Coordinates of N, CA and C in Angstrom, one line a residue:
X1 N -41.3 28.3 -21.6 CA -40.1 29.0 -21.4 C -39.1 28.1 -20.7
X2 N -37.9 27.9 -21.2 CA -36.9 27.1 -20.6 C -35.7 28.0 -20.2
X3 N -35.3 28.0 -18.9 CA -34.2 28.8 -18.4 C -33.0 27.9 -18.2
X4 N -31.9 28.2 -18.8 CA -30.6 27.5 -18.7 C -29.6 28.3 -18.0
X5 N -29.0 27.8 -17.0 CA -28.0 28.5 -16.3 C -26.6 27.9 -16.5
X6 N -25.6 28.8 -16.6 CA -24.2 28.3 -16.8 C -23.5 28.2 -15.5
X7 N -24.1 28.5 -14.4 CA -23.5 28.4 -13.1 C -23.6 26.9 -12.6
X8 N -22.6 26.5 -11.9 CA -22.6 25.2 -11.3 C -23.6 25.1 -10.2
X9 N -24.2 24.0 -10.0 CA -25.1 23.8 -8.9 C -24.3 23.8 -7.6
X10 N -25.0 24.0 -6.5 CA -24.3 24.0 -5.2 C -23.6 22.6 -4.9
X11 N -24.2 21.5 -5.3 CA -23.6 20.2 -5.2 C -22.4 20.1 -6.0
X12 N -22.4 20.6 -7.2 CA -21.2 20.5 -8.1 C -20.1 21.4 -7.6
X13 N -20.4 22.6 -7.0 CA -19.4 23.4 -6.5 C -18.7 22.7 -5.3
X14 N -19.5 22.0 -4.5 CA -19.0 21.3 -3.3 C -18.0 20.2 -3.7
X15 N -18.4 19.5 -4.8 CA -17.5 18.4 -5.3 C -16.2 19.0 -5.8
X16 N -16.3 20.1 -6.6 CA -15.1 20.7 -7.2 C -14.2 21.3 -6.1
X17 N -14.7 21.8 -5.0 CA -13.9 22.4 -4.0 C -13.1 21.3 -3.3
X18 N -13.7 20.1 -3.1 CA -13.0 19.0 -2.5 C -12.0 18.3 -3.4
X19 N -12.2 18.3 -4.7 CA -11.3 17.6 -5.6 C -10.2 18.4 -6.1
X20 N -10.3 19.7 -6.1 CA -9.3 20.6 -6.6 C -8.2 20.9 -5.6
X21 N -8.5 20.8 -4.3 CA -7.5 21.1 -3.3 C -6.4 20.1 -3.1
X22 N -6.7 18.8 -3.5 CA -5.8 17.7 -3.2 C -5.8 17.3 -1.8
X23 N -5.1 16.3 -1.4 CA -5.1 15.8 -0.1 C -4.5 16.7 0.9
X24 N -5.0 16.7 2.1 CA -4.4 17.6 3.2 C -3.1 17.1 3.6
X25 N -2.3 18.0 4.2 CA -1.0 17.6 4.6 C -0.9 16.7 5.8
X26 N -2.1 16.3 6.4 CA -2.1 15.4 7.5 C -2.8 14.1 7.1
X27 N -2.6 13.7 5.8 CA -3.3 12.5 5.4 C -2.3 11.5 4.7
X28 N -2.7 10.3 4.7 CA -1.8 9.3 4.1 C -1.7 9.5 2.6
X29 N -2.7 10.0 2.0 CA -2.7 10.3 0.5 C -1.6 11.4 0.2
X30 N -1.5 12.4 1.1 CA -0.5 13.4 0.9 C 0.9 12.8 1.0
X31 N 1.1 12.0 1.9 CA 2.4 11.3 2.1 C 2.7 10.3 1.0
X32 N 1.7 9.7 0.5 CA 1.9 8.8 -0.7 C 2.4 9.5 -1.9
X33 N 1.8 10.7 -2.1 CA 2.3 11.6 -3.2 C 3.8 12.0 -3.0
X34 N 4.1 12.3 -1.7 CA 5.5 12.7 -1.4 C 6.5 11.5 -1.6
X35 N 6.1 10.4 -1.2 CA 6.9 9.2 -1.4 C 7.1 8.9 -2.9
X36 N 6.0 9.1 -3.7 CA 6.1 8.9 -5.1 C 7.1 9.9 -5.7
X37 N 7.1 11.1 -5.2 CA 8.0 12.2 -5.8 C 9.4 12.1 -5.2
X38 N 9.6 11.2 -4.1 CA 10.9 11.0 -3.5 C 11.5 12.3 -3.0
X39 N 10.7 13.1 -2.2 CA 11.1 14.4 -1.7 C 11.2 14.4 -0.2
X40 N 11.0 13.3 0.5 CA 10.9 13.3 1.9 C 12.3 13.2 2.5
X41 N 12.5 13.8 3.7 CA 13.7 13.6 4.5 C 13.5 12.3 5.4
X42 N 14.5 11.9 6.1 CA 14.3 10.7 7.0 C 13.1 11.0 8.0
X43 N 13.1 12.2 8.5 CA 12.0 12.5 9.4 C 10.6 12.5 8.7
X44 N 10.6 13.0 7.5 CA 9.4 12.9 6.7 C 8.9 11.5 6.4
X45 N 9.9 10.6 6.2 CA 9.5 9.2 6.0 C 8.9 8.6 7.3
X46 N 9.4 9.0 8.4 CA 8.9 8.5 9.7 C 7.4 9.1 9.8
X47 N 7.2 10.3 9.5 CA 5.9 10.9 9.6 C 4.9 10.2 8.6
X48 N 5.5 9.9 7.4 CA 4.7 9.2 6.4 C 4.2 7.8 7.0
X49 N 5.2 7.1 7.6 CA 4.9 5.8 8.2 C 3.8 5.9 9.2
X50 N 3.8 6.9 10.0 CA 2.8 7.1 11.1 C 1.4 7.4 10.4
X51 N 1.4 8.1 9.4 CA 0.1 8.4 8.7 C -0.4 7.1 8.0
X52 N 0.5 6.3 7.4 CA 0.1 5.1 6.8 C -0.6 4.1 7.8
X53 N 0.1 4.0 8.9 CA -0.4 3.1 10.0 C -1.8 3.7 10.5
X54 N -1.9 5.0 10.7 CA -3.1 5.6 11.2 C -4.2 5.4 10.2
X55 N -3.9 5.4 9.0 CA -5.0 5.3 7.9 C -4.8 3.9 7.2
X56 N -4.6 2.9 8.0 CA -4.4 1.6 7.6 C -5.5 1.1 6.7
X57 N -6.7 1.4 7.0 CA -7.8 0.9 6.1 C -7.8 1.4 4.7
X58 N -7.3 2.6 4.5 CA -7.1 3.2 3.2 C -5.9 2.5 2.5
X59 N -4.8 2.3 3.1 CA -3.6 1.7 2.6 C -4.0 0.3 2.0
X60 N -4.8 -0.4 2.7 CA -5.1 -1.8 2.3 C -6.0 -1.9 1.1
X61 N -6.5 -0.8 0.5 CA -7.4 -0.9 -0.6 C -6.7 -0.9 -1.9
X62 N -5.4 -0.6 -2.0 CA -4.8 -0.4 -3.3 C -3.4 -1.0 -3.3
X63 N -3.0 -1.7 -4.3 CA -1.7 -2.4 -4.4 C -0.6 -1.3 -4.4
X64 N -0.8 -0.2 -5.1 CA 0.3 0.8 -5.1 C 0.5 1.4 -3.7
X65 N -0.6 1.7 -3.0 CA -0.6 2.2 -1.7 C 0.2 1.2 -0.8
X66 N -0.1 -0.1 -0.9 CA 0.5 -1.1 -0.1 C 2.0 -1.2 -0.4
X67 N 2.4 -1.0 -1.6 CA 3.8 -1.1 -2.0 C 4.6 0.1 -1.4
X68 N 4.1 1.3 -1.6 CA 4.7 2.5 -1.1 C 4.8 2.5 0.4
X69 N 3.6 2.2 1.0 CA 3.6 2.2 2.5 C 4.4 1.1 3.1
X70 N 4.4 -0.1 2.4 CA 5.2 -1.2 2.9 C 6.7 -0.9 2.9
X71 N 7.2 -0.4 1.8 CA 8.6 0.0 1.7 C 9.0 1.1 2.7
X72 N 8.1 2.1 2.8 CA 8.4 3.2 3.7 C 8.5 2.7 5.2
X73 N 7.5 1.9 5.5 CA 7.4 1.4 6.9 C 8.6 0.4 7.2
X74 N 8.9 -0.4 6.3 CA 10.0 -1.4 6.5 C 11.3 -0.7 6.8
X75 N 11.5 0.5 6.3 CA 12.8 1.2 6.5 C 12.7 2.1 7.7
X76 N 11.8 1.9 8.6 CA 11.7 2.6 9.8 C 12.1 1.7 11.0
X77 N 12.1 2.2 12.2 CA 12.5 1.4 13.3 C 11.2 1.0 14.1
X78 N 11.3 0.0 14.9 CA 10.2 -0.4 15.7 C 9.0 -1.1 15.0
X79 N 7.8 -0.9 15.5 CA 6.7 -1.6 15.1 C 6.3 -1.2 13.6
X80 N 6.8 -0.1 13.1 CA 6.5 0.3 11.7 C 7.0 -0.8 10.8
X81 N 8.1 -1.4 11.1 CA 8.6 -2.5 10.3 C 7.6 -3.6 10.1
X82 N 7.0 -4.0 11.2 CA 6.0 -5.0 11.1 C 4.8 -4.7 10.2
X83 N 4.4 -3.4 10.3 CA 3.3 -3.0 9.3 C 3.8 -3.0 7.9
X84 N 5.1 -2.6 7.7 CA 5.6 -2.7 6.3 C 5.6 -4.1 5.8
X85 N 6.1 -5.1 6.6 CA 6.1 -6.5 6.2 C 4.7 -6.9 5.9
X86 N 3.8 -6.6 6.8 CA 2.4 -7.0 6.6 C 1.8 -6.4 5.3
X87 N 2.1 -5.1 5.0 CA 1.6 -4.5 3.8 C 2.0 -5.2 2.6
X88 N 3.3 -5.6 2.5 CA 3.8 -6.3 1.3 C 3.3 -7.7 1.2
X89 N 3.1 -8.4 2.3 CA 2.5 -9.7 2.3 C 1.0 -9.6 1.8
X90 N 0.3 -8.6 2.3 CA -1.1 -8.4 1.9 C -1.1 -8.1 0.4
X91 N -0.2 -7.3 -0.1 CA -0.2 -7.0 -1.5 C 0.0 -8.3 -2.3
X92 N 0.9 -9.1 -1.9 CA 1.1 -10.4 -2.7 C -0.1 -11.3 -2.6
X93 N -0.8 -11.3 -1.6 CA -2.0 -12.2 -1.4 C -3.2 -11.6 -2.0
X94 N -3.5 -10.3 -1.8 CA -4.7 -9.7 -2.2 C -4.7 -9.3 -3.7
X95 N -3.5 -8.9 -4.2 CA -3.3 -8.5 -5.5 C -2.2 -9.2 -6.3
X96 N -2.3 -10.6 -6.4 CA -1.2 -11.3 -6.9 C -0.9 -11.0 -8.4
X97 N -1.9 -10.5 -9.1 CA -1.6 -10.2 -10.5 C -1.2 -8.7 -10.8
X98 N -1.0 -8.0 -9.7 CA -0.6 -6.6 -9.8 C 0.9 -6.5 -10.2
X99 N 1.3 -5.5 -10.9 CA 2.7 -5.4 -11.3 C 3.7 -5.3 -10.1
X100 N 3.2 -4.9 -9.0 CA 4.1 -4.8 -7.8 C 4.2 -6.1 -7.0
X101 N 3.4 -7.1 -7.3 CA 3.5 -8.3 -6.5 C 4.9 -9.0 -6.6
X102 N 5.5 -9.2 -7.8 CA 6.8 -9.8 -7.8 C 7.8 -9.0 -7.0
X103 N 7.8 -7.7 -7.2 CA 8.8 -6.8 -6.5 C 8.6 -6.9 -5.0
X104 N 7.3 -7.0 -4.6 CA 7.0 -7.1 -3.1 C 7.6 -8.4 -2.6
X105 N 7.5 -9.5 -3.3 CA 8.1 -10.7 -2.8 C 9.6 -10.6 -2.8
X106 N 10.2 -10.0 -3.7 CA 11.7 -9.8 -3.7 C 12.1 -8.9 -2.5
X107 N 11.4 -7.8 -2.3 CA 11.7 -6.9 -1.2 C 11.5 -7.7 0.1
X108 N 10.5 -8.5 0.3 CA 10.4 -9.3 1.5 C 11.6 -10.2 1.7
X109 N 12.0 -10.8 0.6 CA 13.2 -11.7 0.7 C 14.4 -11.0 1.2
X110 N 14.6 -9.8 0.5 CA 15.8 -9.0 0.9 C 15.7 -8.5 2.3
X111 N 14.5 -8.1 2.8 CA 14.4 -7.6 4.1 C 14.6 -8.8 5.1
X112 N 14.0 -9.9 4.9 CA 14.2 -11.0 5.9 C 15.7 -11.5 5.9
X113 N 16.3 -11.5 4.8 CA 17.7 -12.0 4.7 C 18.6 -10.9 5.3
X114 N 18.5 -9.7 4.9 CA 19.4 -8.6 5.3 C 19.1 -8.0 6.6
X115 N 17.9 -7.6 6.9 CA 17.6 -6.9 8.1 C 17.4 -7.8 9.3
X116 N 16.8 -9.0 9.0 CA 16.5 -9.9 10.1 C 17.4 -11.1 10.2
X117 N 18.2 -11.3 9.1 CA 19.1 -12.5 9.1 C 18.3 -13.8 9.1
X118 N 17.1 -13.8 8.5 CA 16.3 -15.0 8.4 C 16.3 -15.5 7.0
X119 N 17.4 -16.3 6.7 CA 17.5 -16.8 5.3 C 16.4 -17.8 4.9
X120 N 15.9 -18.5 5.9 CA 14.9 -19.5 5.6 C 13.6 -18.8 5.1
X121 N 13.2 -17.8 5.8 CA 12.0 -17.0 5.3 C 12.3 -16.3 4.0
X122 N 13.5 -15.8 3.8 CA 13.9 -15.2 2.5 C 13.8 -16.2 1.4
X123 N 14.3 -17.4 1.6 CA 14.2 -18.5 0.6 C 12.7 -18.8 0.2
X124 N 11.9 -18.8 1.2 CA 10.4 -19.0 1.0 C 9.9 -18.0 0.0
X125 N 10.1 -16.7 0.3 CA 9.6 -15.7 -0.6 C 10.2 -15.7 -2.0
X126 N 11.5 -16.1 -2.1 CA 12.1 -16.2 -3.4 C 11.5 -17.4 -4.2
X127 N 11.2 -18.5 -3.5 CA 10.6 -19.6 -4.2 C 9.2 -19.3 -4.7
X128 N 8.5 -18.6 -3.9 CA 7.1 -18.1 -4.3 C 7.2 -17.3 -5.5
X129 N 8.1 -16.3 -5.5 CA 8.3 -15.4 -6.7 C 8.6 -16.3 -7.9
X130 N 9.5 -17.2 -7.8 CA 9.9 -18.0 -9.0 C 8.8 -18.9 -9.4
X131 N 8.0 -19.4 -8.5 CA 6.8 -20.3 -8.9 C 5.7 -19.5 -9.5
X132 N 5.4 -18.4 -8.9 CA 4.2 -17.6 -9.5 C 4.6 -16.8 -10.7
X133 N 5.8 -16.3 -10.8 CA 6.2 -15.4 -11.9 C 7.5 -15.9 -12.6
X134 N 7.5 -17.1 -13.1 CA 8.8 -17.6 -13.7 C 9.3 -16.8 -14.9
X135 N 8.5 -16.1 -15.6 CA 8.9 -15.3 -16.7 C 9.1 -13.8 -16.4
X136 N 8.9 -13.4 -15.2 CA 9.1 -12.0 -14.8 C 10.6 -11.6 -14.9
X137 N 10.8 -10.4 -15.1 CA 12.2 -9.9 -15.2 C 12.9 -10.1 -13.9
X138 N 12.2 -10.1 -12.7 CA 12.9 -10.3 -11.4 C 13.2 -11.7 -11.1
X139 N 12.7 -12.6 -11.9 CA 13.0 -14.1 -11.7 C 14.4 -14.4 -11.7
X140 N 15.2 -13.8 -12.6 CA 16.6 -14.0 -12.7 C 17.3 -13.5 -11.4
X141 N 16.9 -12.3 -10.9 CA 17.5 -11.8 -9.7 C 17.1 -12.7 -8.5
X142 N 15.9 -13.2 -8.5 CA 15.4 -14.0 -7.4 C 16.2 -15.3 -7.4
X143 N 16.5 -15.9 -8.5 CA 17.3 -17.1 -8.6 C 18.7 -16.9 -8.1
X144 N 19.3 -15.8 -8.6 CA 20.6 -15.4 -8.1 C 20.7 -15.2 -6.6
X145 N 19.7 -14.6 -6.1 CA 19.7 -14.3 -4.6 C 19.5 -15.7 -3.9
X146 N 18.6 -16.5 -4.4 CA 18.4 -17.8 -3.8 C 19.7 -18.6 -3.8
X147 N 20.4 -18.6 -4.9 CA 21.7 -19.3 -5.0 C 22.7 -18.7 -4.0
X148 N 22.7 -17.4 -3.8 CA 23.6 -16.8 -2.9 C 23.3 -17.1 -1.5
X149 N 22.0 -17.1 -1.1 CA 21.6 -17.5 0.2 C 22.0 -18.9 0.5
X150 N 21.8 -19.8 -0.5 CA 22.1 -21.2 -0.3 C 23.6 -21.3 0.0
X151 N 24.4 -20.6 -0.8 CA 25.9 -20.7 -0.6 C 26.2 -20.1 0.8
X152 N 25.6 -19.0 1.2 CA 25.9 -18.5 2.5 C 25.5 -19.4 3.7
X153 N 24.4 -20.1 3.5 CA 24.0 -21.1 4.5 C 25.0 -22.2 4.7
X154 N 25.8 -22.5 3.6 CA 26.8 -23.6 3.6 C 28.1 -23.1 4.1
X155 N 28.2 -21.8 4.4 CA 29.5 -21.2 4.9 C 30.4 -20.8 3.8
X156 N 30.1 -21.2 2.6 CA 31.0 -20.9 1.5 C 31.1 -19.4 1.2
X157 N 30.1 -18.6 1.5 CA 30.1 -17.2 1.2 C 31.2 -16.5 2.0
X158 N 31.5 -17.0 3.2 CA 32.6 -16.4 4.0 C 33.9 -16.5 3.2
X159 N 34.1 -17.6 2.6 CA 35.4 -17.8 1.8 C 35.4 -16.8 0.7
X160 N 34.3 -16.6 0.0 CA 34.2 -15.6 -1.1 C 34.5 -14.2 -0.5
X161 N 33.9 -13.9 0.6 CA 34.1 -12.5 1.2 C 35.5 -12.3 1.6
X162 N 36.1 -13.4 2.2 CA 37.6 -13.3 2.6 C 38.4 -13.0 1.3
X163 N 38.1 -13.8 0.3 CA 38.9 -13.6 -1.0 C 38.7 -12.2 -1.5
X164 N 37.5 -11.7 -1.5 CA 37.2 -10.4 -2.1 C 37.9 -9.3 -1.2
X165 N 37.9 -9.5 0.1 CA 38.6 -8.5 1.0 C 40.1 -8.5 0.8
X166 N 40.7 -9.6 0.4 CA 42.1 -9.6 0.2 C 42.6 -9.1 -1.2
X167 N 41.6 -8.9 -2.1 CA 42.0 -8.4 -3.4 C 42.4 -7.0 -3.4

């Protein structure tokens, strides 16, 4: 005699209860979902950055997590910015073939040039992007930004700005 039950085993019920509820509201995974949906307020992004830093070991396991956490943290104040920069650098080194790697390099260049005024470091990231991904859609933007940074370092950009402001 064989008895077949249609009920889930206790182990299966336990698995289902953990997977169907989704991430808790105090987790990095929860905030990664909110970042993806673009529904956070500025305070929410700060909370998200705090959760990403607190659950750093999880963030470092996935290129998508690194990209979202990196951009979120770079747009905060204080030490979160350093975590954001580190997340994007890690993404480009650990996952160089990921679709986010070229964008991470471009974001690093923009951040160093714009937020920190470090044109030299920005140029380094742009050159890496152009060398690693010469056929990528962002290569054109990287080259244009590289040219613009070079012009600004020569002081010619001020002439262009003055001309534009007088128009």
